[in-house]
Short mmCIF file of C-alpha atoms and ligand atoms in Angstrom, two decimals:
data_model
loop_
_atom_site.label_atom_id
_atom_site.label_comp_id
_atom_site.label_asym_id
_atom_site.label_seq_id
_atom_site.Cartn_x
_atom_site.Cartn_y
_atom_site.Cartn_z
CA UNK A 284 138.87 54.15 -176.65
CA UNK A 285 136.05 56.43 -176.90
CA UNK A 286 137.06 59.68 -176.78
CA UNK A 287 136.11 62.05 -173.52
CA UNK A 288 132.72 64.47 -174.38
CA UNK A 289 134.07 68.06 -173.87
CA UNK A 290 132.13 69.65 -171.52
CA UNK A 291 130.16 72.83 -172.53
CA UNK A 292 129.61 76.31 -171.11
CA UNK A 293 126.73 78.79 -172.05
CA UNK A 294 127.07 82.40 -171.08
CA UNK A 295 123.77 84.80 -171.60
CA UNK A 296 124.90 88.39 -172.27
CA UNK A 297 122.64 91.19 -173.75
CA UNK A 298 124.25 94.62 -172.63
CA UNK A 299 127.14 96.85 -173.21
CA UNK A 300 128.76 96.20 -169.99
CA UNK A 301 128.65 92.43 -170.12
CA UNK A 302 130.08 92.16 -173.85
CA UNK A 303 133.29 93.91 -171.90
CA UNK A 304 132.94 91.31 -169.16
CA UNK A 305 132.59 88.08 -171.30
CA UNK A 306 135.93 89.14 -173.38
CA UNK A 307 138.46 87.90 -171.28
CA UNK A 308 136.39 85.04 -170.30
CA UNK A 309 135.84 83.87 -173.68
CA UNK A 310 139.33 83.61 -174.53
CA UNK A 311 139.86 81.95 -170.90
CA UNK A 312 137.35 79.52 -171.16
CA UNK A 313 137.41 78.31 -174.71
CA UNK A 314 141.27 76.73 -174.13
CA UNK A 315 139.07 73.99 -171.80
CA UNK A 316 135.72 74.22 -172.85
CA UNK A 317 132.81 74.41 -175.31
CA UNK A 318 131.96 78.02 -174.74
CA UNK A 319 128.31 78.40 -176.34
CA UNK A 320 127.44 82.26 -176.54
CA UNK A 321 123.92 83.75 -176.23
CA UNK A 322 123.04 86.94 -176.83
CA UNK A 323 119.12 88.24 -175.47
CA UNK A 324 119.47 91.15 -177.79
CA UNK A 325 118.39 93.90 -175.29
CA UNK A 326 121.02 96.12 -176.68
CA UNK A 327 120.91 95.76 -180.31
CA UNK A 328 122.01 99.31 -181.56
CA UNK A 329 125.61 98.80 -183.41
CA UNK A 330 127.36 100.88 -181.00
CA UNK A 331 126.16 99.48 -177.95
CA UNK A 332 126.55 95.71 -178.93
CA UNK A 333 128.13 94.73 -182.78
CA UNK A 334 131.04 97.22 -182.48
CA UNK A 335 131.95 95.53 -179.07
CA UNK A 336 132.08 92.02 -180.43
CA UNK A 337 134.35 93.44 -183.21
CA UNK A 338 136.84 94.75 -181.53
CA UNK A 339 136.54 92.40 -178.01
CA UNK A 340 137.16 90.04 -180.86
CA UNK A 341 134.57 88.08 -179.40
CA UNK A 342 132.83 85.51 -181.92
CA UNK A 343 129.24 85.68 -183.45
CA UNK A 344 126.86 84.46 -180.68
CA UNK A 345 125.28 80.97 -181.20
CA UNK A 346 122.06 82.17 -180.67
CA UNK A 347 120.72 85.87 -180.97
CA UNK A 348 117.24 86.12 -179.36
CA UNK A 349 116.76 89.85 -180.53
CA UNK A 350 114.12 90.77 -177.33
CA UNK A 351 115.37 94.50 -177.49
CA UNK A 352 113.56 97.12 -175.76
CA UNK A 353 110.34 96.98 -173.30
CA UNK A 354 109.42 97.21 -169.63
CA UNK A 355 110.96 95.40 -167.52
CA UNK A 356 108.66 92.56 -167.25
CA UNK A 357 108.11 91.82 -170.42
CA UNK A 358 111.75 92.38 -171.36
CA UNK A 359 112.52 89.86 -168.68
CA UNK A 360 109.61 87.24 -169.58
CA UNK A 361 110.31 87.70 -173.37
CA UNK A 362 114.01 86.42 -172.67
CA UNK A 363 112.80 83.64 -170.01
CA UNK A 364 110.53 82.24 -172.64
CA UNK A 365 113.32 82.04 -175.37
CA UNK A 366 116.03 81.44 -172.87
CA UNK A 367 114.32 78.01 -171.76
CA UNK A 368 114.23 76.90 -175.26
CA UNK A 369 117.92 77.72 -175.87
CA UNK A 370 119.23 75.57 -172.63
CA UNK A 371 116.89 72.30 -173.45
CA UNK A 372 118.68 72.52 -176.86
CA UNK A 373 121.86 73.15 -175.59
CA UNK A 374 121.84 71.29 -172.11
CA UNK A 375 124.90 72.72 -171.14
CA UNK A 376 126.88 71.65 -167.82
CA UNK A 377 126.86 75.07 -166.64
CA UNK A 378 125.53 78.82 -167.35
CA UNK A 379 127.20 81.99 -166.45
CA UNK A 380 125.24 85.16 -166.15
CA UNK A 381 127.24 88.27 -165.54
CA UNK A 382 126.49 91.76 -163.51
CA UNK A 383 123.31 92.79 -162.88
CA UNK A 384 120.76 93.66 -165.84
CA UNK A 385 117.25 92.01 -167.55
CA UNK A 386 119.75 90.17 -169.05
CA UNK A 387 121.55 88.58 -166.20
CA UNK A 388 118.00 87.82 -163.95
CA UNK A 389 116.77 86.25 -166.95
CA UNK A 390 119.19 83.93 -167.34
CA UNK A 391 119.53 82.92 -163.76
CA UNK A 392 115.75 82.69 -163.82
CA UNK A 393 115.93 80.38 -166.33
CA UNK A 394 118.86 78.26 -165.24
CA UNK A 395 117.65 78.08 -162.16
CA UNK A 396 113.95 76.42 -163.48
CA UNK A 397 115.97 73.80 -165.52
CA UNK A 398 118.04 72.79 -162.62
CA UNK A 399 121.20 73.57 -164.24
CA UNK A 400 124.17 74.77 -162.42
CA UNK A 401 124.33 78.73 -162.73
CA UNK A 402 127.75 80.63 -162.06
CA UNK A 403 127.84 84.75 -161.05
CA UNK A 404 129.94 86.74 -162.14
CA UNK A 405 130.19 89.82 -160.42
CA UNK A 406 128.40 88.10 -157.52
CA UNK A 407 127.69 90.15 -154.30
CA UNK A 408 127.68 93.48 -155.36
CA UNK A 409 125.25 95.92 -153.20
CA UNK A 410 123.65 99.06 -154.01
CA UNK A 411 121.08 98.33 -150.70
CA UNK A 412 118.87 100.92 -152.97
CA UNK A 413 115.72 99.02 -153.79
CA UNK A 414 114.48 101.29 -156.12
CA UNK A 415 116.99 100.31 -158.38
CA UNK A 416 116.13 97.58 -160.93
CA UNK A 417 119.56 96.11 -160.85
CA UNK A 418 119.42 95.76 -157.03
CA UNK A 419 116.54 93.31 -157.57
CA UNK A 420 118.49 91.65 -160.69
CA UNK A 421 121.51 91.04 -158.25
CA UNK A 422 120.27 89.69 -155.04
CA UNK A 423 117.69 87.68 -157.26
CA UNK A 424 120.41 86.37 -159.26
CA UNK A 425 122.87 85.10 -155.83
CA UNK A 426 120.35 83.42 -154.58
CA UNK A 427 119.99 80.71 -157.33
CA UNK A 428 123.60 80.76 -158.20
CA UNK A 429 125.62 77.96 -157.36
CA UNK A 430 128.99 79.70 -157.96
CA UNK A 431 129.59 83.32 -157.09
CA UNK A 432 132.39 85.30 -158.68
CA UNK A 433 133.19 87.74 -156.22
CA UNK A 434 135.05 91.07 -157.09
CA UNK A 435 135.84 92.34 -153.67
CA UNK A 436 135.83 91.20 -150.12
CA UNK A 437 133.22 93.61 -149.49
CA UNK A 438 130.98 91.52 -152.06
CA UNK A 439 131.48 88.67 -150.58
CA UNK A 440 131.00 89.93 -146.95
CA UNK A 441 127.59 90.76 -148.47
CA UNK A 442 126.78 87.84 -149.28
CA UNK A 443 127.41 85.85 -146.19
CA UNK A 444 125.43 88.01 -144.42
CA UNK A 445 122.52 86.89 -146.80
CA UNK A 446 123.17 83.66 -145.83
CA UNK A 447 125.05 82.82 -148.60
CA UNK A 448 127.99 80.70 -147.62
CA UNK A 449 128.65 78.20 -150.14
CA UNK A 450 130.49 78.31 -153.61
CA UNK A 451 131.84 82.07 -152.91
CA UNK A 452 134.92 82.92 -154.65
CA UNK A 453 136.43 86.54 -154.44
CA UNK A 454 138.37 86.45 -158.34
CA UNK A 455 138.74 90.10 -158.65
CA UNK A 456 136.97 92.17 -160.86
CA UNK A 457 136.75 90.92 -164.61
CA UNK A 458 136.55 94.45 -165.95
CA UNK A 459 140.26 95.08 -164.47
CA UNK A 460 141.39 92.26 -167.24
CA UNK A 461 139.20 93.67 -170.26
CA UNK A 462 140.68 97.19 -169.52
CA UNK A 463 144.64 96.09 -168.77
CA UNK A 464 144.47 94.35 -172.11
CA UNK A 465 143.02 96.99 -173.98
CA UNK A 466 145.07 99.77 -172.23
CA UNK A 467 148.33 97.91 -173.55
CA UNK A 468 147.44 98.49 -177.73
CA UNK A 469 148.08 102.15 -178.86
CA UNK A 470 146.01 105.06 -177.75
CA UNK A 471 143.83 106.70 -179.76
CA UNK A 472 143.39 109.85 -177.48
CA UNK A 473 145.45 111.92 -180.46
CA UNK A 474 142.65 111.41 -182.85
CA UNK A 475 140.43 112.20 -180.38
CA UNK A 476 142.45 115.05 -179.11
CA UNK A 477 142.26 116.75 -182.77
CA UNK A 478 138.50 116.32 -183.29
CA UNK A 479 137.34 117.49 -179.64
CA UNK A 480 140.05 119.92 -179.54
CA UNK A 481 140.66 119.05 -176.24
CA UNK A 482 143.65 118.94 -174.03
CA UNK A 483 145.53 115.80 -171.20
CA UNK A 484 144.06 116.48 -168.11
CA UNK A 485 142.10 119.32 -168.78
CA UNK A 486 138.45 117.96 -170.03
CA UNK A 487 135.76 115.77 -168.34
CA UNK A 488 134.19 112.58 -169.87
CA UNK A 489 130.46 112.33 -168.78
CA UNK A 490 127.75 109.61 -169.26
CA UNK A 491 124.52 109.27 -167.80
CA UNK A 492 122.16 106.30 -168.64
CA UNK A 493 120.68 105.16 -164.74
CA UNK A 494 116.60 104.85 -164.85
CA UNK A 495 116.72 106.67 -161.86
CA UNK A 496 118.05 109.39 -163.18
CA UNK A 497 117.33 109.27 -167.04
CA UNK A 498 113.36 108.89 -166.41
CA UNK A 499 112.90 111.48 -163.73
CA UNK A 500 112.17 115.06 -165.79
CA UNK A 501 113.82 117.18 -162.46
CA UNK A 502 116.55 115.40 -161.81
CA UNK A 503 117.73 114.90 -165.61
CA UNK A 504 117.04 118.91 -165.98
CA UNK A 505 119.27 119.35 -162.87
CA UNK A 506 121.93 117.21 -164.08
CA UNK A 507 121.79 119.09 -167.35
CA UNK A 508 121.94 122.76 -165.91
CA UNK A 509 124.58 121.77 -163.50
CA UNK A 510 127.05 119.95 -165.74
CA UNK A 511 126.89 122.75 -168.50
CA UNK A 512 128.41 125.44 -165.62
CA UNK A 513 131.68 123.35 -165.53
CA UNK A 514 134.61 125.65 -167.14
CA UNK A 515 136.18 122.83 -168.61
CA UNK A 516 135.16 120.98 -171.80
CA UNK A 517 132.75 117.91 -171.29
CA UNK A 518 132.87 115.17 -173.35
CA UNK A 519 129.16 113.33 -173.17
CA UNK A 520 128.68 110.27 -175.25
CA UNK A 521 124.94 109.30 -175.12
CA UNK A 522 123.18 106.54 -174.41
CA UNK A 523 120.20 105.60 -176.34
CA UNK A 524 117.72 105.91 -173.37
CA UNK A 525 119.36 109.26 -171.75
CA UNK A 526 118.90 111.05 -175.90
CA UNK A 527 115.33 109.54 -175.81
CA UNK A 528 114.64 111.51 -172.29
CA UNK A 529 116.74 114.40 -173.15
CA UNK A 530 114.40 114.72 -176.03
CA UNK A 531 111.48 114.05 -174.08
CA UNK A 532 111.60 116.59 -171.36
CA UNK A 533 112.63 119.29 -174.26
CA UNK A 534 116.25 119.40 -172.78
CA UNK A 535 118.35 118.94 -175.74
CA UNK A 536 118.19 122.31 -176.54
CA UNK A 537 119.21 123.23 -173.15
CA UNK A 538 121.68 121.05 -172.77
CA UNK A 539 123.81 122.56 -175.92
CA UNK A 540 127.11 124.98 -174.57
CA UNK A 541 130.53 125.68 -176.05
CA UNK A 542 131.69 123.37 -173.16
CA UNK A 543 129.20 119.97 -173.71
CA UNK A 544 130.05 118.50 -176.25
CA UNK A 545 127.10 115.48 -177.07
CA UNK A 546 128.38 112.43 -179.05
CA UNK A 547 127.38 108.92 -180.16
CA UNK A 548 128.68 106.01 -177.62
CA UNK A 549 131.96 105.61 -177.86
CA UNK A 550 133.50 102.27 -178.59
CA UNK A 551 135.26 100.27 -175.92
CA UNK A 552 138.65 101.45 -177.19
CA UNK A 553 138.17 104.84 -177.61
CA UNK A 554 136.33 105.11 -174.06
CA UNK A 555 138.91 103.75 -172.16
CA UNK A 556 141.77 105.91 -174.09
CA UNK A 557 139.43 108.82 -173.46
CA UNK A 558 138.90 107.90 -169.60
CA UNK A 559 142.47 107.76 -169.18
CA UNK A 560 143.60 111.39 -170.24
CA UNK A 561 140.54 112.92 -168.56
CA UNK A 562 140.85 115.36 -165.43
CA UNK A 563 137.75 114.04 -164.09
CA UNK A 564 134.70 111.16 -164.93
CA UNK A 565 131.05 112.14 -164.42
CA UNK A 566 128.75 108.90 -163.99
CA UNK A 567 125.85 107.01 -162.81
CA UNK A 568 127.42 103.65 -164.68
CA UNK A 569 128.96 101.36 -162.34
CA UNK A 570 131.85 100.09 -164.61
CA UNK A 571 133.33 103.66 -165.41
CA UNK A 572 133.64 104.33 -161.75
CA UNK A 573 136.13 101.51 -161.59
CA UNK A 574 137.83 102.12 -164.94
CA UNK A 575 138.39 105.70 -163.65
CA UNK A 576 139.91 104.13 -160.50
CA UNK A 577 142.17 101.85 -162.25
CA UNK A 578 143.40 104.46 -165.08
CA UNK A 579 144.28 106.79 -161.65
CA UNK A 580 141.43 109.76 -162.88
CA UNK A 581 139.26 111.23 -160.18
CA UNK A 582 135.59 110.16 -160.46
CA UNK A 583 132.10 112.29 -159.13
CA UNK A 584 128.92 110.16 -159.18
CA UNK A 585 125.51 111.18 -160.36
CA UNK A 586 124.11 108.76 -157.58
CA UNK A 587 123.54 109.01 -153.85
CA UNK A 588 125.18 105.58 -153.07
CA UNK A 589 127.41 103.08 -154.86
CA UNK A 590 128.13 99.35 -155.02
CA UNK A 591 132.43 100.38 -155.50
CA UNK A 592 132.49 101.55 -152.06
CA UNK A 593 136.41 100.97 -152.15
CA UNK A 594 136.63 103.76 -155.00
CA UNK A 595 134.92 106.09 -152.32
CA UNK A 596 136.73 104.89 -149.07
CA UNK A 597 140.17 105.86 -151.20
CA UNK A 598 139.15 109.13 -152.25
CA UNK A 599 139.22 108.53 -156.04
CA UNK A 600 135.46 108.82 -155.96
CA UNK A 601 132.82 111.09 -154.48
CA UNK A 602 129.61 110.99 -154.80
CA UNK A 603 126.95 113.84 -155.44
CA UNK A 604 123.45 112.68 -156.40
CA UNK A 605 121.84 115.26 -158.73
CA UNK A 606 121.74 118.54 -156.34
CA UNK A 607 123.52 120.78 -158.61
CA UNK A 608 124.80 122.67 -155.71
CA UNK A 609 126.78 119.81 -154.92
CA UNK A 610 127.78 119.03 -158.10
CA UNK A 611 129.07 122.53 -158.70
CA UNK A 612 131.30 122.30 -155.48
CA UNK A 613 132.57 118.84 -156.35
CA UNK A 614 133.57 120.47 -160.19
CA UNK A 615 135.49 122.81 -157.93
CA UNK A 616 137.05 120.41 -155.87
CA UNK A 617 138.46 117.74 -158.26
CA UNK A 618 141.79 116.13 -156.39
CA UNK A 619 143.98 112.99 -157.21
CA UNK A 620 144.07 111.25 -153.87
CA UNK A 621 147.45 109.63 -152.85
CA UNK A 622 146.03 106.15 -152.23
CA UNK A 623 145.46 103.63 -154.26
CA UNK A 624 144.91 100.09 -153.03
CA UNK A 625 144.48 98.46 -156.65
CA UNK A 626 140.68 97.05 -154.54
CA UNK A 627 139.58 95.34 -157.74
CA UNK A 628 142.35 92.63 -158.14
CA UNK A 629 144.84 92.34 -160.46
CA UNK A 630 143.14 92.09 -163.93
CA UNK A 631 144.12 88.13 -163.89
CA UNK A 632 139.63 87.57 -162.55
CA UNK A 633 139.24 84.68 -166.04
CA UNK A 634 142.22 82.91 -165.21
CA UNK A 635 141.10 82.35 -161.67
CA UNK A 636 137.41 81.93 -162.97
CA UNK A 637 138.40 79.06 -165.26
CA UNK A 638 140.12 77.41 -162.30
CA UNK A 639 137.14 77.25 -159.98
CA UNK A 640 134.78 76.41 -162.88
CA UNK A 641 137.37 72.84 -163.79
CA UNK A 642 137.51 71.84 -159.98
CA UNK A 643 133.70 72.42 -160.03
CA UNK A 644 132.85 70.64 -163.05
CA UNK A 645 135.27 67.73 -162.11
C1 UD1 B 831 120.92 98.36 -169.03
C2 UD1 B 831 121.00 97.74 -167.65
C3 UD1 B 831 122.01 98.49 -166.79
C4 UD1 B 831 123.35 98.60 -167.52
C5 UD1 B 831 123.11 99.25 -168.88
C6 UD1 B 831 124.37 99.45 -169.69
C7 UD1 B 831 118.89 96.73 -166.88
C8 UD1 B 831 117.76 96.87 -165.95
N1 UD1 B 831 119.71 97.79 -166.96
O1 UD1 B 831 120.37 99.65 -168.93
O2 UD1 B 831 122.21 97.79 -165.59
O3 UD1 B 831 124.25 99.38 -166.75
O4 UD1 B 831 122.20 98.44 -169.62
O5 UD1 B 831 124.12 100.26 -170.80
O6 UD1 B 831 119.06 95.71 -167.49
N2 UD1 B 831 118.21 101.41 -176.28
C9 UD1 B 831 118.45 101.63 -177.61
N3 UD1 B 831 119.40 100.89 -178.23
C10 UD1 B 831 120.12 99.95 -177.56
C11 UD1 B 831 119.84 99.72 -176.22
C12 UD1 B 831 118.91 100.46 -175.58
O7 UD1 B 831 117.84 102.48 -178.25
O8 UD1 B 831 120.97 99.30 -178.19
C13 UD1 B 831 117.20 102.24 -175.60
C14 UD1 B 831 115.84 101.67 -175.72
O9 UD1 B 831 114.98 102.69 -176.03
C15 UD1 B 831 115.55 101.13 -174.33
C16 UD1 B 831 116.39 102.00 -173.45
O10 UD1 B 831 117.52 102.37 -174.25
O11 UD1 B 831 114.21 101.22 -174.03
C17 UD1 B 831 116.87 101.31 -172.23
O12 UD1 B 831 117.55 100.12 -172.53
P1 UD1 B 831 117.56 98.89 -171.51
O13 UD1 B 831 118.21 97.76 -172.12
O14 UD1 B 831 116.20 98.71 -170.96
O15 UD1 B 831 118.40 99.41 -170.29
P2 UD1 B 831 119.67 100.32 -170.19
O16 UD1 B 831 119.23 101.67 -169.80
O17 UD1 B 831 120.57 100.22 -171.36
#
């Protein structure tokens, strides 16, 4: 008897936050599946891509298309072109694109011209801010999916009410799994601890990498002025595109105070060991404002709006934009709320991913 072909599965990755993402999912999928991994290469420094496959013990991509850094258009067209080439090799049964970068839209862009079937994850999440290049990424990306992995209700509410009413699936959030697995090995906040000289519960943890903010000389200089009056230490590990800006606007000089204390990105590991000692989390990244919320640590957003409105509805998170007045009061004001509705599942998203995707692909 001839034996059955196994089907195969091609996820497209290419930043920081979606290494995290495809972790749990790897090791999910691959039990059932030919899991074929591309990476588009538009993060390609070894902190903010190698070091996450290394310790995500995630496996060499198939393909690495090395695109790296541009504008958004030809970032995005660079990928489409090599993308297209990729899936008529491949011809997989199904693609999975995850979040909401160049990465993601590329991906679904392509899929979506080959007529292959294209799964979400992290499918229905809002900003309803325009201006932001990962709102267009998002809703452009739902509307050629087939499948969408939805982390909340909210998400999914979203969704319908774009007339999107087929192949939803509310999973849970996928970065609830990465961080419950990594939060079970042993901390390395006391190695940390000695280096920064910091203390539990006394220090924040800040990054900042948004366009919006990064790219726009008064706001960044606000940020900057306003986060070095905190009278607690600040630990600030910096993203590639906030030092190029910092150096830009001539802020990095600026920026330097016994309190900030400017470091290379963190690893995955260290972050989240990091995050969950901190008093408070200072971000414009999406994924730290739920990490904060799951490791119980009050959050204050650089951003006037946010797609994890749950984190805001509970208290956990509160959100400032870049008026350093504001800031400064919220710095005052830092509370642990009492609720906590554990909004983004229960860290079990690939498991109930890998069941939709085998009654799909029946
Ligand atoms: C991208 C995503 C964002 C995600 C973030 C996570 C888009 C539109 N944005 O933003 O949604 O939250 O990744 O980090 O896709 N750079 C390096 N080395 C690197 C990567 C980037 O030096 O390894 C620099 C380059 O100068 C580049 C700039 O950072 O021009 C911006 O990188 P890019 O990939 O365009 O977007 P991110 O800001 O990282």
């Amino acid at each position: 008897m001839q034996k059955k072909r196994l089907k195969k599965i091609l996820s497209i990755v290419g930043a920081r936050p979606q290494f995290i993402k495809l972790g749990p999912l790897d090791r999910a999928l691959k039990k059932r599946y030919r899991h074929v991994i591309v990476h588009t290469g538009q993060h390609y420094d070894f902190l903010m891509s190698r070091v996450f496959f290394k310790d995500l013990g995630l496996p060499k991509p198939k393909y690495d298309l090395g695109i790296g850094s541009g504008d958004h258009g030809e970032q995005t067209g660079k990928m489409l072109i090599r993308l297209e080439t990729v899936l008529k090799k491949e011809e997989p049964d199904l693609i999975i694109v995850y979040g909401d970068t160049n990465s993601t839209l590329a991906g679904a862009l392509a899929a979506a011209k080959l007529r292959i079937p294209l799964a979400h994850v992290e499918g229905g999440m809002r900003s309803f801010n325009w201006e932001m290049p990962e709102e267009v990424n998002r809703v452009t990306t739902d509307h050629v999916a087939a499948i969408h992995f939805c982390p909340t209700l909210a998400a999914a509410r979203n969704l319908r009410r774009e007339g999107i009413n087929a192949g939803v699936h509310i999973v849970g959030d996928i970065m609830i799994d990465a961080l419950r697995d990594t939060a079970q090995s042993p901390s390395v906040f006391p190695k940390m601890q000695k280096g920064f000289g910091i203390h539990k519960r006394s220090y924040g943890v800040l990054t900042i990498h948004r366009a919006g903010n990064t790219d726009d000389r008064d706001k960044l200089t606000n940020l900057v002025l306003a986060l070095r009056k905190a009278d607690f230490p600040i630990i600030f590990p910096v993203h590639p595109r906030t030092r190029k800006m910092l150096r830009k606007f001539g802020l990095m000089n600026k920026i330097r105070s016994n309190q900030l204390h400017l470091i290379e990105p963190l690893d995955y590991k260290s972050m989240v060991d990091l995050v969950r000692e901190a008093k408070v989390i200072l971000t414009d990244s999406g994924g730290l404002q739920k990490e904060a919320y799951f490791l119980f640590v009050p959050c204050i957003t650089l951003r006037e709006e946010t797609e994890w409105t749950e984190t805001v509805q509970e208290g956990w998170n509160t959100l400032v934009g870049t008026d350093p007045r504001t800031i400064s009061k919220a710095l005052k004001n830092i509370r642990r709320p009492i609720v906590h509705r554990n909004s983004y599942g229960d860290g079990r998203a690939a498991e109930k991913i890998v069941r939709v995707i085998i009654k799909c692909l029946r």
